[in-house]
Coordinates of N, CA and C and ligand atoms in Angstrom, one line a residue:
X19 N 67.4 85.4 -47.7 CA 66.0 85.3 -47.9 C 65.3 86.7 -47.9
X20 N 64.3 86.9 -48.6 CA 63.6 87.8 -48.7 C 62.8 88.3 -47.3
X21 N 62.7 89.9 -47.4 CA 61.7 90.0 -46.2 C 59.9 90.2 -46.4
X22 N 59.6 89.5 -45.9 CA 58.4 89.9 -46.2 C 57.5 91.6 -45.1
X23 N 56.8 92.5 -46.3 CA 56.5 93.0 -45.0 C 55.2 93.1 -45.3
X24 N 54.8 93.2 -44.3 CA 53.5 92.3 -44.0 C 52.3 93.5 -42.9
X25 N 51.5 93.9 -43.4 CA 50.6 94.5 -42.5 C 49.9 94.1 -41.3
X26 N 49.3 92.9 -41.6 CA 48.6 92.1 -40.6 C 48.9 90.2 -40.4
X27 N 48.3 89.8 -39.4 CA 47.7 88.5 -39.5 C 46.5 88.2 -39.0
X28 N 45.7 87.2 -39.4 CA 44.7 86.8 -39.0 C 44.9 84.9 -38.6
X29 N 44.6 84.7 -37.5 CA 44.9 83.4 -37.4 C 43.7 82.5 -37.2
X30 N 43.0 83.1 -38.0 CA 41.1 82.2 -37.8 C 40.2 82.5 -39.1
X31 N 40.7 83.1 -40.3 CA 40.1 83.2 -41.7 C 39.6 82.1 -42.3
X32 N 37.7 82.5 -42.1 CA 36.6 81.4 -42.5 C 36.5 82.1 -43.6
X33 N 36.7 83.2 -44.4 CA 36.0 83.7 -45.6 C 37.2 83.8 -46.6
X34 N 37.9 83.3 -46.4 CA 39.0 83.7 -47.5 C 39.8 82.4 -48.3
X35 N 39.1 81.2 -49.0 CA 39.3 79.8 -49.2 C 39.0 79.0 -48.2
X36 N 39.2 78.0 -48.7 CA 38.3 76.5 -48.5 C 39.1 76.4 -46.6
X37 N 37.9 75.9 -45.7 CA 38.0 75.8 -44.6 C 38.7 77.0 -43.7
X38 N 39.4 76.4 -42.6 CA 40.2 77.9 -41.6 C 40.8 77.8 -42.0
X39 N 41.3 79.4 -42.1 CA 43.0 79.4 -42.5 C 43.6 80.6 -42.0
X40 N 45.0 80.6 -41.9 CA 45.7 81.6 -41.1 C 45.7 82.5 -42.7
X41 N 45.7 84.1 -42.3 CA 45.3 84.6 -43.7 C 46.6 85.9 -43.1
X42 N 47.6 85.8 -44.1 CA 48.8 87.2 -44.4 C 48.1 88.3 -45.3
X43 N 48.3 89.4 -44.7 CA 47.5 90.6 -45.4 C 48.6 90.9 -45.5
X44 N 49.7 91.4 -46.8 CA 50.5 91.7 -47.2 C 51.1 93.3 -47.1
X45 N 51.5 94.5 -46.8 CA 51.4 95.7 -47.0 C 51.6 95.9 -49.0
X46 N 51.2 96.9 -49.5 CA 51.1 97.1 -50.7 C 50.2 97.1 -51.3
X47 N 49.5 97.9 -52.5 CA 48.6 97.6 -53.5 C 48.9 98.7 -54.4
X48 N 48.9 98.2 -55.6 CA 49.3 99.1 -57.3 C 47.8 100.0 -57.3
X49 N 46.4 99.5 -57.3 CA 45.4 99.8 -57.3 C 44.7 100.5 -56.2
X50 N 43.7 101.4 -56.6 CA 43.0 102.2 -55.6 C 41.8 102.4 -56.0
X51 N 40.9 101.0 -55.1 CA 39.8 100.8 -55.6 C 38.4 101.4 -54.8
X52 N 37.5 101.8 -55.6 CA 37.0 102.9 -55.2 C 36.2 102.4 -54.1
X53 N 36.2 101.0 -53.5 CA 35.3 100.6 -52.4 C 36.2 99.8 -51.6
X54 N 37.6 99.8 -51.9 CA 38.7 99.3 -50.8 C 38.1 99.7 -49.3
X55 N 38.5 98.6 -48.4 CA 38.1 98.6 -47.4 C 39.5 98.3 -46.3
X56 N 40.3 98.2 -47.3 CA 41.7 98.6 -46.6 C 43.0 99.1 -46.9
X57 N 42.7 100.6 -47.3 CA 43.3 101.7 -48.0 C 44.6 101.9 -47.0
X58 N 45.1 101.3 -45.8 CA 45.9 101.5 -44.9 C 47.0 100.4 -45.0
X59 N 46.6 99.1 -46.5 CA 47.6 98.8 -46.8 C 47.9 99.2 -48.4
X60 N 47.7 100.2 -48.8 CA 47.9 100.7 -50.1 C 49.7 101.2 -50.3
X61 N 49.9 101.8 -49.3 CA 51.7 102.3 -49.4 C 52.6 101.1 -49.3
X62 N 52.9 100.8 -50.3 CA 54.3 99.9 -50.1 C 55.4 100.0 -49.5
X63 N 55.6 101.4 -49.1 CA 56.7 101.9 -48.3 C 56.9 101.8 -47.1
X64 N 55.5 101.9 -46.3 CA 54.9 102.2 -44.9 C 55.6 100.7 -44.6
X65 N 56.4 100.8 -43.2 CA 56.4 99.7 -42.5 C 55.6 99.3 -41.9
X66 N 55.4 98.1 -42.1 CA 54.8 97.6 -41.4 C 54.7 96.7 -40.2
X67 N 53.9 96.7 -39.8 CA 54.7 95.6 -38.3 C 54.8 94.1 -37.8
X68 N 54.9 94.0 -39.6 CA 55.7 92.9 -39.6 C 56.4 92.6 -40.4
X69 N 58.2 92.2 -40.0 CA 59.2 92.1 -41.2 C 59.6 90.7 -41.1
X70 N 59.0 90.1 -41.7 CA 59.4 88.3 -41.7 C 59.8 88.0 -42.9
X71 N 61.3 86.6 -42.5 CA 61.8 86.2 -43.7 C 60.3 85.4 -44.1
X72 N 60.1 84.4 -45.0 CA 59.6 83.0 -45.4 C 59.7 82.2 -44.4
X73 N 60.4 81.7 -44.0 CA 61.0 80.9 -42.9 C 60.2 81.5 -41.1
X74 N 60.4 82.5 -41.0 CA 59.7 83.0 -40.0 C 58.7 83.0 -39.8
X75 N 57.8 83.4 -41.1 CA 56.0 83.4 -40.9 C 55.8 81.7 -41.1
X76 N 56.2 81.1 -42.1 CA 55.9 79.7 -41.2 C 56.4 79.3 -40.1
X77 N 57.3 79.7 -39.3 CA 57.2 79.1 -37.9 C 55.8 79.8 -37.3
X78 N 55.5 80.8 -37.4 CA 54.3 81.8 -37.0 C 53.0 80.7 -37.4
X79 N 52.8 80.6 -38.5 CA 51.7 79.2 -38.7 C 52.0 78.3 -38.2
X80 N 53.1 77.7 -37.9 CA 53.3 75.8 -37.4 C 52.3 76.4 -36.0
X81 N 52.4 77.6 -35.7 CA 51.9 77.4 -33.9 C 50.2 77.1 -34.4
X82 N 49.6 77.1 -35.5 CA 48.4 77.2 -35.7 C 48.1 76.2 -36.3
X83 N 48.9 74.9 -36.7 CA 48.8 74.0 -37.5 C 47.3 73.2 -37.4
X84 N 47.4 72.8 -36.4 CA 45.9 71.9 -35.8 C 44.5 72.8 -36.3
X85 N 44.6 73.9 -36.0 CA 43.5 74.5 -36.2 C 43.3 74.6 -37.9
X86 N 44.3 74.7 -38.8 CA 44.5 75.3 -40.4 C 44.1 73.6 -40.7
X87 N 44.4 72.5 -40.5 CA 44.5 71.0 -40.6 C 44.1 70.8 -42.3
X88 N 43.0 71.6 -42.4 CA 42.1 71.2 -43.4 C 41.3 72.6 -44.2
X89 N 42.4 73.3 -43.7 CA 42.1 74.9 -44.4 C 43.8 75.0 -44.9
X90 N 44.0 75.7 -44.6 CA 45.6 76.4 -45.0 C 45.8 77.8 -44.5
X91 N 46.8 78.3 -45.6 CA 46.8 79.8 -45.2 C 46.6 80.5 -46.5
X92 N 46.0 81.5 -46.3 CA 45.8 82.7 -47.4 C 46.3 84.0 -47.6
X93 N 47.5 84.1 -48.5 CA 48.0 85.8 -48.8 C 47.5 86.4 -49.3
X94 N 47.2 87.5 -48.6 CA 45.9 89.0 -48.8 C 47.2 89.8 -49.0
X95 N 46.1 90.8 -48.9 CA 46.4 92.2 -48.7 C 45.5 93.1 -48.9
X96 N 45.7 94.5 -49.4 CA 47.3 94.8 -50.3 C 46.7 94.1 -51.6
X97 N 47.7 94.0 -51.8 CA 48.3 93.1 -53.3 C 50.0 92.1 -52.5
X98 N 49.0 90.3 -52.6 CA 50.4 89.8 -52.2 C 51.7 89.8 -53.6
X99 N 51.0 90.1 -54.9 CA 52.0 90.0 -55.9 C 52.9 90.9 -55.9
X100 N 53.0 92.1 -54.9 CA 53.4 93.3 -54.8 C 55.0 93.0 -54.4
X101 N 54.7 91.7 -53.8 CA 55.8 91.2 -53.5 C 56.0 89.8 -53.5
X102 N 56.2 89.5 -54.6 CA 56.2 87.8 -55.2 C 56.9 86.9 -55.0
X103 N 58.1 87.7 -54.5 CA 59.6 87.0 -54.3 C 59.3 86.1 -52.8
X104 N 58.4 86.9 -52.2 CA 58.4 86.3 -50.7 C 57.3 85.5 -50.8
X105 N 56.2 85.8 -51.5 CA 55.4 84.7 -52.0 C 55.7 83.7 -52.4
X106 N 56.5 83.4 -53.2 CA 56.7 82.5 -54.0 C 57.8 81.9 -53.2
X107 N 58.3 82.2 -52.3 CA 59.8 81.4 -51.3 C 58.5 80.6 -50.4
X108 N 57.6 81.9 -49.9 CA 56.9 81.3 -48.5 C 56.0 80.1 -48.8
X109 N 54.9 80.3 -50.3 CA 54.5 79.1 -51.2 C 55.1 77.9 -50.9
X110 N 56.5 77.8 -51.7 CA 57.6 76.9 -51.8 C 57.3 76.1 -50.0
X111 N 58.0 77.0 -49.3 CA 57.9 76.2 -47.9 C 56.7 76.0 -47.0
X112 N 55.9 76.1 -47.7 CA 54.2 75.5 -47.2 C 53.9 74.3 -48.0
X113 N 54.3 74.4 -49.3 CA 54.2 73.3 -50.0 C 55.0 71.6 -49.7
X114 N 56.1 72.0 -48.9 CA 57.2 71.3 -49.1 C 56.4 70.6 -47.5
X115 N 55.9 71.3 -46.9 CA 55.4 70.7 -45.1 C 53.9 70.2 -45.9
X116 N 53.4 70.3 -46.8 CA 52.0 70.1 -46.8 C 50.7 70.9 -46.7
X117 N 51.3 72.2 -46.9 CA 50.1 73.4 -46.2 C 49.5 73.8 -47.6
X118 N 48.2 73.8 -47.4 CA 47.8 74.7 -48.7 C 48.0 76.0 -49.0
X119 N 48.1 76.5 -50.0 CA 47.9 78.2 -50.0 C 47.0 78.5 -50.6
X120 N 46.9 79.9 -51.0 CA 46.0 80.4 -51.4 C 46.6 81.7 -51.4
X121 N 46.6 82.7 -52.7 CA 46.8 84.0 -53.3 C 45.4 84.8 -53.3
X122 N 44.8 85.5 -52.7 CA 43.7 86.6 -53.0 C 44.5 87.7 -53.5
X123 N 44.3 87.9 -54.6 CA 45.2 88.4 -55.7 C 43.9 89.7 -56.8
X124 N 44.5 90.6 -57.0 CA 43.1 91.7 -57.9 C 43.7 90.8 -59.4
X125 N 45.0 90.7 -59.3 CA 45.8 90.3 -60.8 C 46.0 91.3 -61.5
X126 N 46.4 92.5 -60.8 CA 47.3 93.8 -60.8 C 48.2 93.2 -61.4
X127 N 49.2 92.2 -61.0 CA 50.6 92.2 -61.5 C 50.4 90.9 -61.6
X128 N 51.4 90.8 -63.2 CA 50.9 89.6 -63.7 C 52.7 89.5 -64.6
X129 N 53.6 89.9 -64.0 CA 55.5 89.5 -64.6 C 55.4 88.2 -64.0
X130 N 56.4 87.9 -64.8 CA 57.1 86.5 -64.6 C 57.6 86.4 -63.2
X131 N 57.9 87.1 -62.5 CA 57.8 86.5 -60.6 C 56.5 86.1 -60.2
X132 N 55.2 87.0 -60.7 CA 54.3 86.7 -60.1 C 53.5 85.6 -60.6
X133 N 53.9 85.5 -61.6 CA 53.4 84.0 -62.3 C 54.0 82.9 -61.6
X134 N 55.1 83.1 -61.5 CA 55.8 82.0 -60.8 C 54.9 81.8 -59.4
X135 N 55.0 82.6 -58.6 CA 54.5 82.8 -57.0 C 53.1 82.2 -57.1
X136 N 52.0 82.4 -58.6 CA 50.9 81.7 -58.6 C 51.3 80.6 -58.8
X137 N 52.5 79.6 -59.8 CA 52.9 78.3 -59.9 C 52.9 77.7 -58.4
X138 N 53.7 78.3 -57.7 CA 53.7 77.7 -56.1 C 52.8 77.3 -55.2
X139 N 51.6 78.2 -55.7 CA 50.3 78.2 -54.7 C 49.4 76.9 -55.1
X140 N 48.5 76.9 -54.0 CA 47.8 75.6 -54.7 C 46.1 76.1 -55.1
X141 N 46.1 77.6 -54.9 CA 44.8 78.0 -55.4 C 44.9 79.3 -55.3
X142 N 44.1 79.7 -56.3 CA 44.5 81.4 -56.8 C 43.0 82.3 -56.6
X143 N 42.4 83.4 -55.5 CA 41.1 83.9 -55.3 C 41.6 85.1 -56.1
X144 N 40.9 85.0 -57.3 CA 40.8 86.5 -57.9 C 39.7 87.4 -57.9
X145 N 40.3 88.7 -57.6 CA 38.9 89.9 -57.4 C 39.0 90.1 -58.8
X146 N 38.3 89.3 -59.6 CA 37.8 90.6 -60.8 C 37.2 91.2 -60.6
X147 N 37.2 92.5 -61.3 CA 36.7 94.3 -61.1 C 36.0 94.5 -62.1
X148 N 36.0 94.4 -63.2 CA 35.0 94.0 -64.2 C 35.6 93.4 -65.5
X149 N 34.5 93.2 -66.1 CA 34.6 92.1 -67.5 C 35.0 93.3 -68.1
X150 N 35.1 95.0 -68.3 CA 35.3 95.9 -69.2 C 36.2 96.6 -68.7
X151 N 37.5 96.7 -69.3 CA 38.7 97.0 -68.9 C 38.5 98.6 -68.8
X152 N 38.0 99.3 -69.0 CA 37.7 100.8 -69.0 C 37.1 100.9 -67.5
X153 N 35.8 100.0 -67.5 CA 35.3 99.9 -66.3 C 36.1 100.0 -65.4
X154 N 36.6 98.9 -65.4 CA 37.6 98.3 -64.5 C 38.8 99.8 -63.8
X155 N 39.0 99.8 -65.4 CA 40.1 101.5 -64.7 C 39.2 102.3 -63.6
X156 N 38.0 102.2 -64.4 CA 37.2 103.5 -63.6 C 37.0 102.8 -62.3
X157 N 37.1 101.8 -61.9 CA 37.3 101.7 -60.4 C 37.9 101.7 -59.7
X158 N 39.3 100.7 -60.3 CA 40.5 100.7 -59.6 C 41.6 101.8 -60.2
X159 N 41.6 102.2 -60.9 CA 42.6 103.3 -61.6 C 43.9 102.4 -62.6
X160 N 43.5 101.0 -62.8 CA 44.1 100.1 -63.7 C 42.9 98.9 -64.9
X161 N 43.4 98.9 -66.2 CA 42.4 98.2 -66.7 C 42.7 96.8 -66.7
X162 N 41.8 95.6 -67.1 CA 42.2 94.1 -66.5 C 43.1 93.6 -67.4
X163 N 43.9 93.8 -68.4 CA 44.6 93.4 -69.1 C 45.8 92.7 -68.5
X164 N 46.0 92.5 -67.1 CA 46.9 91.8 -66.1 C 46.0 90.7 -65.5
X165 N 44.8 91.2 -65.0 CA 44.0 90.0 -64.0 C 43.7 89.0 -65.6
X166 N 43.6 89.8 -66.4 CA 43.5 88.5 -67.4 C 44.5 87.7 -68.2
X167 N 45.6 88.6 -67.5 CA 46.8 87.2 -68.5 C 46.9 87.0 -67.0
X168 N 47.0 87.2 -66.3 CA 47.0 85.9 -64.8 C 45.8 84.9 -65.0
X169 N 45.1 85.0 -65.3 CA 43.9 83.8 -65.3 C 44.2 82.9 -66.4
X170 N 44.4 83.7 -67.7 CA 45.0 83.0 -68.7 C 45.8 82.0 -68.6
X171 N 46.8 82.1 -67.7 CA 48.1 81.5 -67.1 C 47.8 80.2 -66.4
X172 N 46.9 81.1 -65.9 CA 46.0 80.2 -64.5 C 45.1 78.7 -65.3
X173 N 44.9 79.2 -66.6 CA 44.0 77.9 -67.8 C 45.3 77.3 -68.1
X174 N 46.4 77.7 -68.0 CA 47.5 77.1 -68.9 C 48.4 76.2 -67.9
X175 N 48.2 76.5 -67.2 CA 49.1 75.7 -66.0 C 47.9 74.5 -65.4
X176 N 46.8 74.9 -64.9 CA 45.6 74.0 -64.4 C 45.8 74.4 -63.2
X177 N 46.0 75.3 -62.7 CA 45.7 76.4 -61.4 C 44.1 76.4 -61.4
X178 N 43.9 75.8 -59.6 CA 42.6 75.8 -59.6 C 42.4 77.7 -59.2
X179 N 41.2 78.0 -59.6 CA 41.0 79.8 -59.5 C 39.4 80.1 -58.8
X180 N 39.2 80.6 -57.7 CA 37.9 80.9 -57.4 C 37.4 82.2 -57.3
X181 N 36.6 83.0 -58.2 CA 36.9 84.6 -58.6 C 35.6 84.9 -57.2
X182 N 36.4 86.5 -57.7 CA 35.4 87.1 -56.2 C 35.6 88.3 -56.5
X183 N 33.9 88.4 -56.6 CA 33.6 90.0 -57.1 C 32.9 90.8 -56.7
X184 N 33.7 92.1 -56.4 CA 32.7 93.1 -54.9 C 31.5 93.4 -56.1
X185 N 30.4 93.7 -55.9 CA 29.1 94.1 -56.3 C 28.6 95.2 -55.9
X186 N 29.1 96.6 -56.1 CA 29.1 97.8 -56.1 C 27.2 98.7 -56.7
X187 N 26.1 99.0 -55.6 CA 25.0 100.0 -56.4 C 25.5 100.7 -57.3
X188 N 25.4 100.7 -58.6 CA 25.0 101.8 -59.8 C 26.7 101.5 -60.0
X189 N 27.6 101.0 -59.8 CA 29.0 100.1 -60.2 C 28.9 99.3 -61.0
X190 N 29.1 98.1 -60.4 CA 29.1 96.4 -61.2 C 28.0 96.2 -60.6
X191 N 26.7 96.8 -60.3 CA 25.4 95.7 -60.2 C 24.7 95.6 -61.3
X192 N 24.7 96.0 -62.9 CA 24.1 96.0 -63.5 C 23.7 94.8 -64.1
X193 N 22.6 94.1 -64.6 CA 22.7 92.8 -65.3 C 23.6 92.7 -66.3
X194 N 23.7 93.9 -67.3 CA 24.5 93.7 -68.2 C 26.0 93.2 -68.1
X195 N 26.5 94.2 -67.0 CA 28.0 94.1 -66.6 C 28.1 92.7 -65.9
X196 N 27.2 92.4 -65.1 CA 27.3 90.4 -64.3 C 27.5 89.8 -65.5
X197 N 26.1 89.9 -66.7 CA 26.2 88.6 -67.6 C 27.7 88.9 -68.6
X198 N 27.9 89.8 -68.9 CA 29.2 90.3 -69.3 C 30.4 89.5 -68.9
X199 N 30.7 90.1 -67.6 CA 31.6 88.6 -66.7 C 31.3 87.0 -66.8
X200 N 29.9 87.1 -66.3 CA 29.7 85.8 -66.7 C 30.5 85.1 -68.1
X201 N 29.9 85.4 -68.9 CA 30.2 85.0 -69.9 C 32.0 84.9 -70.5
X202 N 32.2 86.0 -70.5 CA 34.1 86.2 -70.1 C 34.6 85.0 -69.2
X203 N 33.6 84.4 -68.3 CA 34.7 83.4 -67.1 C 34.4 82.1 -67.6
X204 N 33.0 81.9 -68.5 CA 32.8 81.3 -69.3 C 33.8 80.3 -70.0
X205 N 35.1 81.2 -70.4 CA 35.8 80.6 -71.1 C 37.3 79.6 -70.2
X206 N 36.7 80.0 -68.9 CA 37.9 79.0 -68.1 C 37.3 78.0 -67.5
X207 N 37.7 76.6 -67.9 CA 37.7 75.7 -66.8 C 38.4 75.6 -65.9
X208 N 39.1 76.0 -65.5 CA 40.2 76.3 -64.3 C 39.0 76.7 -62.6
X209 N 38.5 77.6 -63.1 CA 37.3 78.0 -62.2 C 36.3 77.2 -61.4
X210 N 36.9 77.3 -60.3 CA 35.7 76.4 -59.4 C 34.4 76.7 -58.9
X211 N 35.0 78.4 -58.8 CA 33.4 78.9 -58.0 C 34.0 80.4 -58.7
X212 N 32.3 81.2 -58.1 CA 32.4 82.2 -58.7 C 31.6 82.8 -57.0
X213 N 32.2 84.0 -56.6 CA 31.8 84.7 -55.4 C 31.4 85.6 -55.3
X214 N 29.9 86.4 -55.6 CA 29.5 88.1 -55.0 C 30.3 88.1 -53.8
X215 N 30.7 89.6 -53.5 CA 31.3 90.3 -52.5 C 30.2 91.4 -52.2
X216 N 29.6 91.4 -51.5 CA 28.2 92.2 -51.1 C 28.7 93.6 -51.0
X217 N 29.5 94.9 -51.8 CA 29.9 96.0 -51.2 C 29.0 96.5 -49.9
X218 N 29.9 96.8 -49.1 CA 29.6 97.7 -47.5 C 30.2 98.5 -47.4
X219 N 29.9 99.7 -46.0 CA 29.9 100.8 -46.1 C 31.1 100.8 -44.4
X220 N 31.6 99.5 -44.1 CA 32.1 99.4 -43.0 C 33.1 100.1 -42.8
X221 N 34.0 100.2 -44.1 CA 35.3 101.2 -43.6 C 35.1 102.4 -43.7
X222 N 34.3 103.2 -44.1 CA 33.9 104.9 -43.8 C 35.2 105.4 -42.8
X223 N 34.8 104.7 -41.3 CA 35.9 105.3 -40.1 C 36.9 105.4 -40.5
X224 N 37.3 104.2 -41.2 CA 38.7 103.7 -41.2 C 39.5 104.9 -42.3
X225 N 38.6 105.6 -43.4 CA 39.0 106.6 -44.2 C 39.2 107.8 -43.6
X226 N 38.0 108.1 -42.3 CA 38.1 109.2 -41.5 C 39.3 109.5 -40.9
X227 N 39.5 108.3 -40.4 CA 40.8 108.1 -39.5 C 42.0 108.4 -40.0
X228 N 42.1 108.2 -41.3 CA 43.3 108.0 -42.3 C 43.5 109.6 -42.9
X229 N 42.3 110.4 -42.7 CA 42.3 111.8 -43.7 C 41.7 111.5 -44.6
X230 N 41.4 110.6 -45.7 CA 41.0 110.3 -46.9 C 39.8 110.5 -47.7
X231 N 39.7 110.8 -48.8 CA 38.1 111.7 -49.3 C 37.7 110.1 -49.6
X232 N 36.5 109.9 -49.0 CA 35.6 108.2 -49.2 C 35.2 108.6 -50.5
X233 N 35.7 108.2 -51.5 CA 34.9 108.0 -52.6 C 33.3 107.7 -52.9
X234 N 33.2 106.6 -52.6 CA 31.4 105.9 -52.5 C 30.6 106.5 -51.5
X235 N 30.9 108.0 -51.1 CA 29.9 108.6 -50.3 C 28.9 108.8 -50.6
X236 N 27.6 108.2 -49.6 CA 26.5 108.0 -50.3 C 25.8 107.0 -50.7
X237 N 26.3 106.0 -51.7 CA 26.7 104.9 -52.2 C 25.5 103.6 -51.3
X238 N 24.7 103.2 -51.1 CA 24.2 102.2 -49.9 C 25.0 101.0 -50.4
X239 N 25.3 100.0 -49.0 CA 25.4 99.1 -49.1 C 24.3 98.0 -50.4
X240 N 24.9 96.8 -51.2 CA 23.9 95.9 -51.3 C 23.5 95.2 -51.0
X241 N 22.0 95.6 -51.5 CA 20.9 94.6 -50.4 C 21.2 93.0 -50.4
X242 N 20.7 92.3 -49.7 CA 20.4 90.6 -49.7 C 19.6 90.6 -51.2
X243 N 18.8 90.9 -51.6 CA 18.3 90.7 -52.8 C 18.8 91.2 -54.0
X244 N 19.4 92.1 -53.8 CA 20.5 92.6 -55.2 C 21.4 91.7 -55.2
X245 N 22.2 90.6 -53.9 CA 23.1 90.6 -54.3 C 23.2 89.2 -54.5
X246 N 21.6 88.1 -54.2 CA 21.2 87.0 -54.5 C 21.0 87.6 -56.0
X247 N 20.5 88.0 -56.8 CA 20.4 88.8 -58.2 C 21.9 88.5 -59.1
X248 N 22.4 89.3 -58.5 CA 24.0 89.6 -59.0 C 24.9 87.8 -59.1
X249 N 24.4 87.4 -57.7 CA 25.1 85.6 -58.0 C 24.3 85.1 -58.7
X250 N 23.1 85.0 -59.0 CA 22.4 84.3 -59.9 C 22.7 84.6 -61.4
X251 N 23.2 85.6 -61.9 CA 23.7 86.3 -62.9 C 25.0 85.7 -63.0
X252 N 25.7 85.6 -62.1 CA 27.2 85.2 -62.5 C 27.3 84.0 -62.7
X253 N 26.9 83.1 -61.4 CA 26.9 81.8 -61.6 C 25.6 80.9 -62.6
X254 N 24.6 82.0 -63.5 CA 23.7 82.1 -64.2 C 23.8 80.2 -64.8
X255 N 25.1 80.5 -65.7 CA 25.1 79.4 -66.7 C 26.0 78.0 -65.6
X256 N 26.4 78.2 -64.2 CA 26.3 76.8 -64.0 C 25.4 76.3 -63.3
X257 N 24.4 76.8 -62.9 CA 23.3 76.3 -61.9 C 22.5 75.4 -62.9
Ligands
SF4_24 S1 43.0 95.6 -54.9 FE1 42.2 95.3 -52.8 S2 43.7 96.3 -51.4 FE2 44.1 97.0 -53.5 S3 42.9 98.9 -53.6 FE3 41.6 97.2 -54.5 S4 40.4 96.5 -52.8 FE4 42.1 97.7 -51.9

């Protein structure tokens, strides 16, 4: 069996899919996004402190079952595609007991493992970065030509998908770039919901800590009213 290695757990995730769920933060990420808020799982190499087969991290959830009942669990990170093989085993054996899953996924990597690992899952949270693949580079340092053949995939299979999108001042808050997206997600029914991600200013320390130059220095958080603005824009054409 594969190892999974794994940065964190959270055993009480209300923000990350439908109901509680035990949420795996994966070590790894292809991308280096300019308002990442956890740049300490960006090295795929870094051990991390936790090396679990498939088999192991579900015993690690059965201890949480009662509480997940009606949530499941959610692979973060990172990037969980980074390592799909373990995704797609650990999927398999949540599926096989009845647990939901859930991938929070940027759709960095979009090969045939990781397609498969989304086949396994029973719901896919994608960060899109923007509707303009240039854009998109200029934030994360990759353009969407991946998060969009994973969505594509995601129309083609009937993967349910719930997109979630940080909303960056003088970034992605522009009307143009929202209705842009909009319109682009427009074309999937697969889509359940569409999510602003309110950019914050919370990990600053955590870059201090790390040595790391904070990109968005300066940058304010967005307001409650930009970022009621920014949902009304996205979810524009289903309200
Ligand atoms: S995809 Fe997520 S973990 Fe990776 S750099 Fe972007 S925000 Fe950070």
């Amino acid at each position: 069996m594969t190892i999974g290695n794994i940065h964190s757990l959270e055993s009480f995730g209300t923000v990350d899919g439908p109901g509680i769920r035990f949420v795996v933060f994966m070590q790894g990420c292809p991308l280096r996004c300019l308002y990442c808020h956890n740049p300490d799982t960006w090295d795929p190499r870094a051990a991390a402190p936790y090396q679990l087969t498939a088999r192991q991290l579900l015993d690690e959830v059965r201890r949480y079952r009662s509480f997940i009942r009606k949530g499941g669990v959610t692979l973060s990170g990172g990037e969980p595609l980074m390592q799909a093989e373990f995704v797609a085993e650990f999927a398999a054996l949540c599926r096989a007991e009845g647990i939901h899953t859930a991938i929070d996924t940027s759709g960095a990597i979009a090969t045939p493992a990781a397609l498969h690992a989304v086949d396994l899952a029973d719901l896919v949270l994608l960060d899109i970065k923007a509707a303009d693949t240039d854009a998109c580079r200029t934030l994360t340092g990759l353009g969407n030509d991946n998060a969009l053949r994973l969505l594509r995939h995601c129309q083609d299979t009937g993967k349910p998908v719930w997109i979630r999108h940080v909303v960056v001042p003088g970034h992605t808050d522009s009307p143009d770039s929202l209705a842009a997206l909009a319109a682009l997600l427009d074309g999937f029914s697969v889509i359940e919901r569409r999510e602003v991600l309110p950019y914050h200013t919370m990990a600053v320390d955590k870059y201090r800590q790390l040595g790391i130059d904070y990109p968005l220095r300066g940058v304010p958080p967005l307001s409650p009213e930009s970022a009621r603005l920014a949902d009304s824009i996205l979810n524009g054409s289903r309200q």
